[in-house]
Short mmCIF file of C-alpha atoms in Angstrom, two decimals:
data_model
loop_
_atom_site.label_atom_id
_atom_site.label_comp_id
_atom_site.label_asym_id
_atom_site.label_seq_id
_atom_site.Cartn_x
_atom_site.Cartn_y
_atom_site.Cartn_z
CA UNK I 1 0.00 0.00 0.00
CA UNK I 2 0.97 3.61 -0.34
CA UNK I 3 2.23 4.18 3.18
CA UNK I 4 4.43 1.92 5.18
CA UNK I 5 2.34 0.17 7.77
CA UNK I 6 3.77 -0.28 11.22
CA UNK I 7 2.51 -2.45 14.04
CA UNK I 8 -0.67 -1.61 16.04
CA UNK I 9 -4.46 -3.23 17.30
CA UNK I 10 -8.17 -4.42 16.85
CA UNK I 11 -11.85 -5.14 17.65
CA UNK I 12 -13.41 -7.32 20.33
CA UNK I 13 -14.85 -10.61 19.12
CA UNK I 14 -18.56 -10.40 18.48
CA UNK I 15 -19.30 -14.03 17.83
CA UNK I 16 -18.11 -17.46 18.85
CA UNK I 17 -14.51 -18.47 18.27
CA UNK I 18 -15.17 -20.20 14.94
CA UNK I 19 -16.54 -17.00 13.39
CA UNK I 20 -13.11 -15.72 12.39
CA UNK I 21 -12.95 -17.69 9.13
CA UNK I 22 -16.40 -19.21 9.15
CA UNK I 23 -17.24 -22.77 10.14
CA UNK I 24 -14.61 -25.31 9.18
CA UNK I 25 -13.76 -28.95 9.73
CA UNK I 26 -10.77 -29.44 12.00
CA UNK I 27 -8.05 -31.97 11.24
CA UNK I 28 -8.03 -34.88 13.67
CA UNK I 29 -4.72 -36.54 12.94
CA UNK I 30 -2.25 -37.50 10.29
CA UNK I 31 0.73 -35.65 8.91
CA UNK I 32 1.21 -32.73 6.50
CA UNK I 33 0.78 -33.43 2.84
CA UNK I 34 4.21 -32.81 1.38
CA UNK I 35 4.31 -29.97 -1.10
CA UNK I 36 0.56 -29.39 -0.94
CA UNK I 37 0.66 -26.01 0.74
CA UNK I 38 -1.82 -27.31 3.30
CA UNK I 39 -1.60 -29.51 6.35
CA UNK I 40 -3.77 -31.93 8.24
CA UNK I 41 -1.42 -31.89 11.19
CA UNK I 42 -4.06 -32.52 13.80
CA UNK I 43 -5.09 -30.85 17.01
CA UNK I 44 -3.00 -32.61 19.65
CA UNK I 45 -2.06 -30.31 22.49
CA UNK I 46 1.22 -30.32 24.34
CA UNK I 47 3.35 -31.80 21.59
CA UNK I 48 2.96 -35.51 22.29
CA UNK I 49 0.89 -38.19 20.60
CA UNK I 50 -1.48 -40.53 22.41
CA UNK I 51 1.14 -43.28 22.58
CA UNK I 52 3.63 -40.94 24.22
CA UNK I 53 5.92 -40.61 21.18
CA UNK I 54 6.92 -37.09 20.28
CA UNK I 55 5.21 -35.58 17.27
CA UNK I 56 8.27 -33.45 16.62
CA UNK I 57 11.76 -34.02 15.29
CA UNK I 58 14.41 -33.86 18.01
CA UNK I 59 16.87 -31.95 15.81
CA UNK I 60 14.63 -29.70 13.69
CA UNK I 61 16.32 -26.77 11.94
CA UNK I 62 14.13 -23.71 11.42
CA UNK I 63 14.74 -20.30 9.91
CA UNK I 64 12.78 -17.34 11.30
CA UNK I 65 12.45 -13.92 9.68
CA UNK I 66 11.85 -10.67 11.54
CA UNK I 67 12.57 -6.96 11.23
CA UNK I 68 15.87 -5.45 12.35
CA UNK I 69 14.18 -3.76 15.30
CA UNK I 70 12.61 -7.06 16.41
CA UNK I 71 15.79 -9.13 16.55
CA UNK I 72 16.50 -8.64 20.27
CA UNK I 73 12.94 -9.44 21.31
CA UNK I 74 12.88 -12.48 19.02
CA UNK I 75 15.96 -13.94 20.69
CA UNK I 76 14.24 -13.59 24.04
CA UNK I 77 11.05 -15.16 22.63
CA UNK I 78 13.01 -18.13 21.24
CA UNK I 79 14.59 -18.68 24.64
CA UNK I 80 11.14 -18.64 26.25
CA UNK I 81 9.86 -21.05 23.60
CA UNK I 82 12.54 -23.63 24.35
CA UNK I 83 12.00 -23.29 28.08
CA UNK I 84 8.25 -23.84 27.70
CA UNK I 85 8.65 -26.62 25.10
CA UNK I 86 11.34 -29.12 26.23
CA UNK I 87 10.73 -31.12 23.07
CA UNK I 88 12.29 -28.19 21.17
CA UNK I 89 15.45 -28.02 23.31
CA UNK I 90 17.54 -29.58 20.55
CA UNK I 91 16.15 -27.49 17.72
CA UNK I 92 18.25 -24.98 15.82
CA UNK I 93 16.31 -21.74 15.25
CA UNK I 94 18.19 -19.17 13.18
CA UNK I 95 16.91 -15.64 12.61
CA UNK I 96 17.43 -13.36 9.62
CA UNK I 97 16.43 -9.76 8.99
CA UNK I 98 13.45 -9.53 6.64
CA UNK I 99 10.65 -7.16 7.66
CA UNK I 100 6.94 -7.97 7.48
CA UNK I 101 6.56 -5.29 4.78
CA UNK I 102 9.11 -7.06 2.57
CA UNK I 103 8.19 -10.66 3.37
CA UNK I 104 5.94 -11.35 0.38
CA UNK I 105 8.47 -10.17 -2.19
CA UNK I 106 11.27 -12.13 -0.56
CA UNK I 107 9.22 -15.32 -0.28
CA UNK I 108 8.03 -15.15 -3.87
CA UNK I 109 11.59 -14.74 -5.14
CA UNK I 110 12.37 -18.30 -4.05
CA UNK I 111 10.02 -20.09 -1.63
CA UNK I 112 12.54 -22.92 -1.18
CA UNK I 113 15.09 -20.46 0.21
CA UNK I 114 12.63 -18.50 2.34
CA UNK I 115 12.24 -18.84 6.11
CA UNK I 116 10.20 -21.67 7.60
CA UNK I 117 8.35 -19.10 9.72
CA UNK I 118 7.96 -15.48 8.68
CA UNK I 119 5.89 -12.44 9.60
CA UNK I 120 3.96 -10.62 6.89
CA UNK I 121 1.47 -7.77 6.62
CA UNK I 122 -2.11 -9.00 6.21
CA UNK I 123 -2.58 -7.23 2.87
CA UNK I 124 -0.01 -9.69 1.46
CA UNK I 125 -2.08 -12.75 2.39
CA UNK I 126 -3.98 -13.30 -0.85
CA UNK I 127 -0.85 -13.09 -2.99
CA UNK I 128 1.02 -15.53 -0.77
CA UNK I 129 -1.89 -18.00 -0.79
CA UNK I 130 -2.39 -17.64 -4.54
CA UNK I 131 1.29 -18.49 -5.04
CA UNK I 132 0.92 -21.60 -2.86
CA UNK I 133 3.55 -20.45 -0.38
CA UNK I 134 1.59 -20.77 2.88
CA UNK I 135 0.52 -23.84 4.85
CA UNK I 136 -3.14 -23.93 5.75
CA UNK I 137 -3.23 -23.91 9.54
CA UNK I 138 -5.07 -26.66 11.40
CA UNK I 139 -2.84 -27.34 14.40
CA UNK I 140 -4.33 -25.48 17.40
CA UNK I 141 -6.68 -23.58 15.08
CA UNK I 142 -9.50 -23.56 17.62
CA UNK I 143 -7.17 -22.04 20.20
CA UNK I 144 -5.98 -19.36 17.79
CA UNK I 145 -9.56 -18.37 17.00
CA UNK I 146 -10.67 -18.44 20.64
CA UNK I 147 -7.70 -16.44 21.97
CA UNK I 148 -7.50 -13.59 19.45
CA UNK I 149 -9.91 -10.84 18.49
CA UNK I 150 -12.25 -11.63 15.62
CA UNK I 151 -10.96 -9.14 13.05
CA UNK I 152 -7.39 -10.31 13.57
CA UNK I 153 -8.38 -13.91 12.87
CA UNK I 154 -10.45 -12.83 9.86
CA UNK I 155 -7.42 -11.02 8.44
CA UNK I 156 -5.52 -14.33 8.47
CA UNK I 157 -8.24 -16.13 6.50
CA UNK I 158 -9.15 -16.71 2.91
CA UNK I 159 -12.74 -17.92 2.91
CA UNK I 160 -13.05 -20.60 5.59
CA UNK I 161 -9.32 -21.38 5.66
CA UNK I 162 -6.84 -20.04 8.20
CA UNK I 163 -3.37 -19.35 6.77
CA UNK I 164 -1.51 -17.78 9.64
CA UNK I 165 -1.29 -16.74 13.27
CA UNK I 166 -2.26 -13.09 14.00
CA UNK I 167 0.34 -11.19 15.99
CA UNK I 168 -0.16 -7.40 16.07
CA UNK I 169 -2.43 -4.77 14.54
CA UNK I 170 -2.08 -1.31 13.03
CA UNK I 171 -4.48 1.54 12.44
CA UNK I 172 -4.89 5.23 13.29
CA UNK I 173 -6.65 7.53 15.74
CA UNK I 174 -6.41 11.13 16.97
CA UNK I 175 -3.67 12.97 18.83
CA UNK I 176 -4.43 16.42 20.19
CA UNK I 177 -2.97 19.32 22.17
CA UNK I 178 -4.77 19.53 25.53
CA UNK I 179 -3.99 23.22 25.75
CA UNK I 180 -6.22 23.77 22.70
CA UNK I 181 -9.03 21.25 23.19
CA UNK I 182 -10.92 19.75 26.10
CA UNK I 183 -11.78 16.05 26.39
CA UNK I 184 -15.39 16.89 25.56
CA UNK I 185 -14.54 18.96 22.49
CA UNK I 186 -12.47 16.21 20.85
CA UNK I 187 -15.47 13.90 20.67
CA UNK I 188 -16.77 15.79 17.61
CA UNK I 189 -14.68 17.00 14.68
CA UNK I 190 -17.34 19.57 13.85
CA UNK I 191 -17.04 21.03 17.36
CA UNK I 192 -13.28 21.16 16.96
CA UNK I 193 -13.47 22.92 13.60
CA UNK I 194 -15.90 25.50 14.97
CA UNK I 195 -13.40 26.60 17.61
CA UNK I 196 -11.18 29.65 17.09
CA UNK I 197 -7.54 28.65 17.68
CA UNK I 198 -6.12 31.87 16.29
CA UNK I 199 -3.23 31.22 13.92
CA UNK I 200 -3.01 27.50 14.78
CA UNK I 201 -4.38 24.83 12.43
CA UNK I 202 -7.36 23.19 14.12
CA UNK I 203 -7.03 19.76 12.54
CA UNK I 204 -4.85 17.95 10.01
CA UNK I 205 -4.64 14.60 8.27
CA UNK I 206 -3.29 13.14 5.04
CA UNK I 207 -6.22 14.13 2.83
CA UNK I 208 -4.89 12.58 -0.37
CA UNK I 209 -4.14 9.16 1.13
CA UNK I 210 -6.80 6.49 0.65
CA UNK I 211 -5.76 4.65 3.80
CA UNK I 212 -7.08 7.57 5.87
CA UNK I 213 -9.85 8.86 3.59
CA UNK I 214 -11.53 5.45 3.37
CA UNK I 215 -12.61 5.81 7.01
CA UNK I 216 -15.25 8.37 6.00
CA UNK I 217 -16.71 6.05 3.35
CA UNK I 218 -16.71 3.01 5.65
CA UNK I 219 -18.37 5.07 8.37
CA UNK I 220 -21.17 5.84 5.90
CA UNK I 221 -21.72 2.12 5.32
CA UNK I 222 -19.83 1.82 2.02
CA UNK I 223 -17.94 -1.38 1.25
CA UNK I 224 -14.72 -2.09 -0.60
CA UNK I 225 -14.70 -5.47 -2.41
CA UNK I 226 -17.88 -6.61 -0.71
CA UNK I 227 -18.78 -7.16 2.92
CA UNK I 228 -15.91 -9.61 3.36
CA UNK I 229 -13.36 -7.73 1.23
CA UNK I 230 -13.03 -10.69 -1.18
CA UNK I 231 -15.10 -9.58 -4.22
CA UNK I 232 -12.91 -7.74 -6.77
CA UNK I 233 -16.00 -6.62 -8.72
CA UNK I 234 -17.66 -4.61 -5.92
CA UNK I 235 -17.10 -1.15 -4.47
CA UNK I 236 -19.96 1.05 -3.24
CA UNK I 237 -18.06 4.30 -2.67
CA UNK I 238 -20.36 5.97 -5.23
CA UNK I 239 -23.69 5.17 -3.52
CA UNK I 240 -25.70 7.60 -1.39
CA UNK I 241 -23.46 7.16 1.62
CA UNK I 242 -20.42 7.63 -0.59
CA UNK I 243 -21.79 10.95 -1.84
CA UNK I 244 -22.17 12.15 1.77
CA UNK I 245 -18.64 10.99 2.63
CA UNK I 246 -17.17 12.54 -0.51
CA UNK I 247 -18.84 15.87 0.20
CA UNK I 248 -17.51 15.84 3.77
CA UNK I 249 -13.97 15.15 2.58
CA UNK I 250 -14.37 17.96 0.04
CA UNK I 251 -15.43 20.29 2.84
CA UNK I 252 -12.34 19.39 4.85
CA UNK I 253 -10.01 20.12 1.94
CA UNK I 254 -11.61 23.56 1.46
CA UNK I 255 -11.66 24.51 5.14
CA UNK I 256 -8.86 26.99 6.09
CA UNK I 257 -8.78 25.47 9.59
CA UNK I 258 -7.78 22.06 8.17
CA UNK I 259 -4.32 21.08 6.94
CA UNK I 260 -3.32 18.35 4.50
CA UNK I 261 -0.36 17.08 6.54
CA UNK I 262 1.85 14.07 6.07
CA UNK I 263 3.96 12.74 8.97
CA UNK I 264 6.68 15.34 8.58
CA UNK I 265 4.26 18.27 8.65
CA UNK I 266 2.16 17.01 11.55
CA UNK I 267 5.21 16.34 13.71
CA UNK I 268 6.48 19.83 12.91
CA UNK I 269 3.07 21.30 13.76
CA UNK I 270 3.05 19.73 17.21
CA UNK I 271 6.70 20.62 17.79
CA UNK I 272 6.10 24.34 17.22
CA UNK I 273 2.61 24.19 18.81
CA UNK I 274 0.77 25.38 15.70
CA UNK I 275 -1.44 22.29 15.35
CA UNK I 276 -4.45 21.38 17.46
CA UNK I 277 -5.07 17.77 16.44
CA UNK I 278 -4.25 15.15 13.82
CA UNK I 279 -5.00 11.61 12.69
CA UNK I 280 -2.04 9.21 12.64
CA UNK I 281 -0.78 5.97 14.18
CA UNK I 282 1.38 4.72 17.04
CA UNK I 283 4.62 5.13 15.10
CA UNK I 284 4.41 8.90 15.79
CA UNK I 285 3.42 8.57 19.46
CA UNK I 286 6.86 9.09 21.01
CA UNK I 287 7.70 12.19 18.97
CA UNK I 288 4.30 13.79 19.58
CA UNK I 289 4.46 13.09 23.32
CA UNK I 290 7.92 14.62 23.50
CA UNK I 291 6.64 17.77 21.77
CA UNK I 292 3.45 18.21 23.81
CA UNK I 293 4.59 17.04 27.24
CA UNK I 294 1.77 17.48 29.75
CA UNK I 295 -0.51 18.63 26.92
CA UNK I 296 -0.20 15.28 25.13
CA UNK I 297 -3.66 13.89 24.37
CA UNK I 298 -4.87 10.80 22.50
CA UNK I 299 -8.41 9.78 21.73
CA UNK I 300 -10.52 7.86 19.24
CA UNK I 301 -11.46 9.24 15.82
CA UNK I 302 -14.09 11.95 16.49
CA UNK I 303 -17.58 11.76 15.04
CA UNK I 304 -18.51 13.84 12.01
CA UNK I 305 -21.82 15.26 10.83
CA UNK I 306 -22.68 14.67 7.17
CA UNK I 307 -24.77 16.91 4.95
CA UNK I 308 -28.01 15.07 5.68
CA UNK I 309 -27.59 15.74 9.41
CA UNK I 310 -26.47 12.20 10.29
CA UNK I 311 -23.77 11.88 12.94
CA UNK I 312 -21.26 9.30 11.71
CA UNK I 313 -18.42 7.44 13.40
CA UNK I 314 -15.65 7.05 10.80
CA UNK I 315 -14.28 3.49 10.55
CA UNK I 316 -10.50 3.46 10.08
CA UNK I 317 -8.76 0.76 8.07
CA UNK I 318 -6.93 -1.72 10.26
CA UNK I 319 -4.11 -3.95 9.12
CA UNK I 320 -2.37 -6.82 10.90
CA UNK I 321 0.93 -8.60 11.10
CA UNK I 322 0.61 -12.37 10.76
CA UNK I 323 3.09 -15.21 11.23
CA UNK I 324 2.91 -17.74 8.43
CA UNK I 325 4.47 -21.13 7.79
CA UNK I 326 6.27 -21.72 4.51
CA UNK I 327 4.61 -24.48 2.48
CA UNK I 328 8.11 -25.64 1.48
CA UNK I 329 9.30 -26.21 5.04
CA UNK I 330 10.75 -29.61 5.89
CA UNK I 331 9.38 -29.22 9.43
CA UNK I 332 5.72 -28.11 9.20
CA UNK I 333 4.64 -29.35 12.65
CA UNK I 334 7.65 -27.76 14.29
CA UNK I 335 7.19 -24.53 12.33
CA UNK I 336 3.53 -24.31 13.34
CA UNK I 337 4.41 -24.92 16.98
CA UNK I 338 6.93 -22.07 16.86
CA UNK I 339 4.61 -19.68 14.98
CA UNK I 340 1.78 -20.40 17.37
CA UNK I 341 4.03 -19.70 20.37
CA UNK I 342 5.38 -16.46 18.88
CA UNK I 343 1.80 -15.17 18.60
CA UNK I 344 0.53 -16.46 21.94
CA UNK I 345 -0.42 -14.28 24.89
CA UNK I 346 2.94 -14.56 26.60
CA UNK I 347 4.98 -13.37 23.62
CA UNK I 348 2.43 -10.76 22.55
CA UNK I 349 2.82 -9.22 26.00
CA UNK I 350 6.61 -9.34 25.65
CA UNK I 351 6.38 -7.62 22.28
CA UNK I 352 4.07 -4.94 23.66
CA UNK I 353 6.45 -4.28 26.56
CA UNK I 354 9.64 -4.24 24.51
CA UNK I 355 8.44 -2.99 21.12
CA UNK I 356 5.22 -1.08 21.92
CA UNK I 357 3.42 -3.41 19.50
CA UNK I 358 -0.35 -3.58 19.74
CA UNK I 359 -1.58 -7.01 20.89
CA UNK I 360 -4.52 -8.87 19.39
CA UNK I 361 -4.88 -11.45 22.17
CA UNK I 362 -8.25 -10.93 23.86
CA UNK I 363 -6.86 -11.06 27.39
CA UNK I 364 -4.24 -8.43 26.59
CA UNK I 365 -6.65 -6.21 24.66
CA UNK I 366 -8.93 -6.23 27.71
CA UNK I 367 -6.12 -5.56 30.19
CA UNK I 368 -6.50 -1.83 30.74
CA UNK I 369 -3.82 -1.78 33.44
CA UNK I 370 -1.27 -3.27 31.04
CA UNK I 371 -2.20 -1.03 28.10
CA UNK I 372 -2.09 2.06 30.31
CA UNK I 373 1.68 1.91 29.95
CA UNK I 374 1.17 3.12 26.38
CA UNK I 375 -1.72 5.61 26.00
CA UNK I 376 -1.42 5.43 22.20
CA UNK I 377 -1.80 1.64 22.12
CA UNK I 378 -4.64 1.82 24.67
CA UNK I 379 -6.41 4.37 22.47
CA UNK I 380 -5.95 2.23 19.41
CA UNK I 381 -7.52 -0.65 21.31
CA UNK I 382 -10.50 1.55 22.13
CA UNK I 383 -10.68 2.81 18.54
CA UNK I 384 -10.77 -0.61 16.99
CA UNK I 385 -13.40 -1.75 19.45
CA UNK I 386 -15.47 1.30 18.55
CA UNK I 387 -15.12 1.09 14.76
CA UNK I 388 -12.65 -0.44 12.31
CA UNK I 389 -12.59 -2.07 8.88
CA UNK I 390 -10.12 -4.81 7.99
CA UNK I 391 -8.04 -3.87 4.97
CA UNK I 392 -8.80 -6.22 2.05
CA UNK I 393 -5.93 -8.48 1.06
CA UNK I 394 -7.01 -9.50 -2.44
CA UNK I 395 -4.75 -8.40 -5.34
CA UNK I 396 -7.41 -5.89 -6.50
CA UNK I 397 -6.43 -3.67 -3.55
CA UNK I 398 -3.49 -2.54 -5.67
CA UNK I 399 -6.00 -0.56 -7.75
CA UNK I 400 -7.30 1.33 -4.72
CA UNK I 401 -4.50 3.66 -3.68
CA UNK I 402 -3.80 5.74 -6.79
CA UNK I 403 -7.46 6.56 -7.62
CA UNK I 404 -8.06 7.57 -4.00
CA UNK I 405 -4.96 9.75 -4.03
CA UNK I 406 -6.17 11.41 -7.23
CA UNK I 407 -9.61 12.00 -5.69
CA UNK I 408 -8.06 13.71 -2.68
CA UNK I 409 -5.78 15.84 -4.82
CA UNK I 410 -8.67 16.86 -7.07
CA UNK I 411 -10.68 17.89 -4.00
CA UNK I 412 -7.76 19.97 -2.74
CA UNK I 413 -7.31 21.56 -6.17
CA UNK I 414 -11.00 22.49 -6.39
CA UNK I 415 -11.67 20.23 -9.38
CA UNK I 416 -14.41 18.46 -7.40
CA UNK I 417 -17.68 20.03 -6.29
CA UNK I 418 -20.89 18.80 -4.75
CA UNK I 419 -22.48 19.24 -8.17
CA UNK I 420 -20.12 16.79 -9.89
CA UNK I 421 -19.47 14.49 -6.90
CA UNK I 422 -21.56 11.64 -8.32
CA UNK I 423 -19.68 11.73 -11.61
CA UNK I 424 -16.31 11.91 -9.86
CA UNK I 425 -17.10 8.98 -7.57
CA UNK I 426 -18.41 6.91 -10.47
CA UNK I 427 -15.02 7.35 -12.16
CA UNK I 428 -13.27 6.55 -8.87
CA UNK I 429 -15.12 3.26 -8.52
CA UNK I 430 -14.50 2.34 -12.17
CA UNK I 431 -10.78 2.88 -11.62
CA UNK I 432 -10.74 0.81 -8.42
CA UNK I 433 -12.53 -2.08 -10.13
CA UNK I 434 -10.59 -1.92 -13.40
CA UNK I 435 -8.89 -5.13 -14.48
CA UNK I 436 -5.37 -5.52 -13.15
CA UNK I 437 -2.92 -5.62 -16.01
#
């Protein structure tokens, strides 16, 4: 996607544990089908078979990919894994530096040379599955679905099949200067924009970036690639709700109290105290807090009032990091055991503590005392519980970013009006749904 996505969090499960990917039949035994890209590894817990024989090789050799910044935490997690799984005490687990953002490209270069276990961004899922590079997860699937929030599990699925273990989430919310706004005022963007802040910019966001702008359309009930994000022939951004959202975005771009700020500009605005509030993610939390000090405020995306008088809660896009198992691995059971552990509650808490990564484990998401250590992560948890939309992972998503950028730029340039909004959005949708060359 257009902007680099960094780790952050998501919504509370609304249905039973199997709802993440839909109802599915669980494997009950057997071994992985070599070279199939799927596994029927079974659901045994604890790593031993009924007859007491180990299910796992005593001398397995696994390669694990992670980002440069995650290397120290991964070494600690591997140590914990071996302590908690004596059957893995003789395993060799080597790490290499490949980030989740780059994982798909590196895997597709040569799956046979790729890591046995690797982390990838959820928008890469469909491409990895289409290329046959991921094992279909059955080992401990029920536990994965029961322990993690629903949207995180859904992001690891294609149809009814689970292809990975959700680890962290990423989205955006609002930061604000407490010297300019009260906690009550930041509940409504319209209230914020009505306030006189003198020479300061009341509000800013990246108004020509589809990742952010989509929240207004989703809040109005529009869908991108169908309700489940899997239909490359559907986008309803040009329906009645889309018209309301488009007109609201247009109004923001024409409002002198609103700035079209990327990360550099918004950080500068908080540093020199000329910005009241902005929409961004946890990757900017430290810098913003350092600039604002005691005036540092974080809260969920404020409501907006559309032209028909409806009060709408925008629904930000949320993305996830997922650990997958290479379909070419010589040790699928061992790789799944490791991937499952690296995304379990214990390691998610470690990653939150050491890397400020947003957990997706239900117990951690609900642990307000734990999350209080990072107000930005805690706010993201609240935001995703309030409203969020999982970013589609199908290849058609590649057609989304440039048309949305063009729409935002045309609004800023004044080439869009309420009179031609329907025509403009019709063209936008046609571009999004155009065949991928």
